Short mmCIF file of C-alpha atoms in Angstrom, two decimals:
data_model
loop_
_atom_site.label_atom_id
_atom_site.label_comp_id
_atom_site.label_asym_id
_atom_site.label_seq_id
_atom_site.Cartn_x
_atom_site.Cartn_y
_atom_site.Cartn_z
CA MET A 104 -0.24 0.07 -0.14
CA GLN A 105 1.59 3.20 -1.00
CA ARG A 106 1.27 6.28 1.20
CA ARG A 107 -0.19 9.63 -0.27
CA LEU A 108 2.01 12.68 -0.26
CA PRO A 109 0.14 15.75 0.83
CA PRO A 110 -0.47 18.37 -1.70
CA PRO A 111 2.13 21.13 -2.08
CA ILE A 112 1.52 24.03 -0.20
CA PRO A 113 0.95 27.16 -2.35
CA THR A 114 3.11 30.37 -1.81
CA ASP A 115 3.82 33.49 -3.30
CA ASP A 116 7.39 32.73 -3.66
CA GLN A 117 8.23 29.21 -5.18
CA GLU A 118 11.62 29.33 -3.43
CA GLU A 119 10.50 29.32 0.01
CA TRP A 120 10.27 26.07 1.81
CA PRO A 121 7.13 25.13 3.62
CA ILE A 122 7.06 25.36 7.25
CA ASP A 123 6.78 22.23 9.36
CA GLN A 124 3.69 22.46 11.45
CA GLY A 125 5.11 19.73 13.94
CA ARG A 126 2.99 17.29 15.73
CA PRO A 127 -0.12 17.96 17.80
CA TRP A 128 0.63 18.63 21.51
CA LEU A 129 -1.46 15.67 22.75
CA LEU A 130 0.85 13.31 20.31
CA ARG A 131 3.84 14.85 21.76
CA LEU A 132 2.52 14.27 25.26
CA LEU A 133 1.63 10.42 24.53
CA ALA A 134 5.31 9.94 23.11
CA LEU A 135 6.70 11.75 26.42
CA LEU A 136 4.59 9.17 28.44
CA GLY A 137 5.69 6.40 26.45
CA ALA A 138 9.30 7.49 26.55
CA LEU A 139 9.13 7.71 30.38
CA ALA A 140 7.71 4.49 30.77
CA PHE A 141 10.41 2.99 28.71
CA VAL A 142 13.26 4.62 30.95
CA MET A 143 11.16 3.33 34.04
CA LEU A 144 11.24 -0.14 33.04
CA GLY A 145 15.06 0.08 32.06
CA ILE A 146 15.69 1.37 35.68
CA ASN A 147 13.34 -1.19 37.46
CA SER A 148 15.03 -3.88 35.68
CA LEU A 149 18.54 -2.64 36.88
CA LEU A 150 17.69 -1.89 40.64
CA PRO A 151 18.10 -5.65 41.67
CA ALA A 152 21.60 -5.51 40.72
CA PHE A 153 22.46 -2.65 42.87
CA GLU A 154 20.95 -4.05 46.39
CA PRO A 155 23.22 -5.72 48.82
CA PRO A 156 23.05 -9.37 48.90
CA ALA A 157 20.70 -10.97 51.33
CA PRO A 158 22.69 -12.07 54.62
CA ARG A 159 23.49 -15.72 55.04
CA PRO A 160 21.27 -17.54 57.53
CA MET A 161 22.98 -18.49 60.60
CA PRO A 162 23.68 -22.09 61.31
CA ASP A 163 21.30 -23.51 63.75
CA GLN A 164 23.07 -24.56 66.80
CA ARG A 165 20.64 -27.17 68.15
CA LEU A 166 21.37 -29.23 65.31
CA GLU A 167 24.88 -29.89 66.22
CA ALA A 168 24.18 -31.05 69.84
#
């Protein structure tokens, strides 16, 4: 399926480039939310590597007697 190109923007000066209007603010906000979620997943996956190791259990002295 081919994507249609938008029609050219008519201008008085043919050498002037059309101005990019950018993306709607709601779409930018959604992209920012997705980027933050991606970063949070990465941070949460790295957190267990930085936790101190669990203390080793002490041997039970009642079993030795």
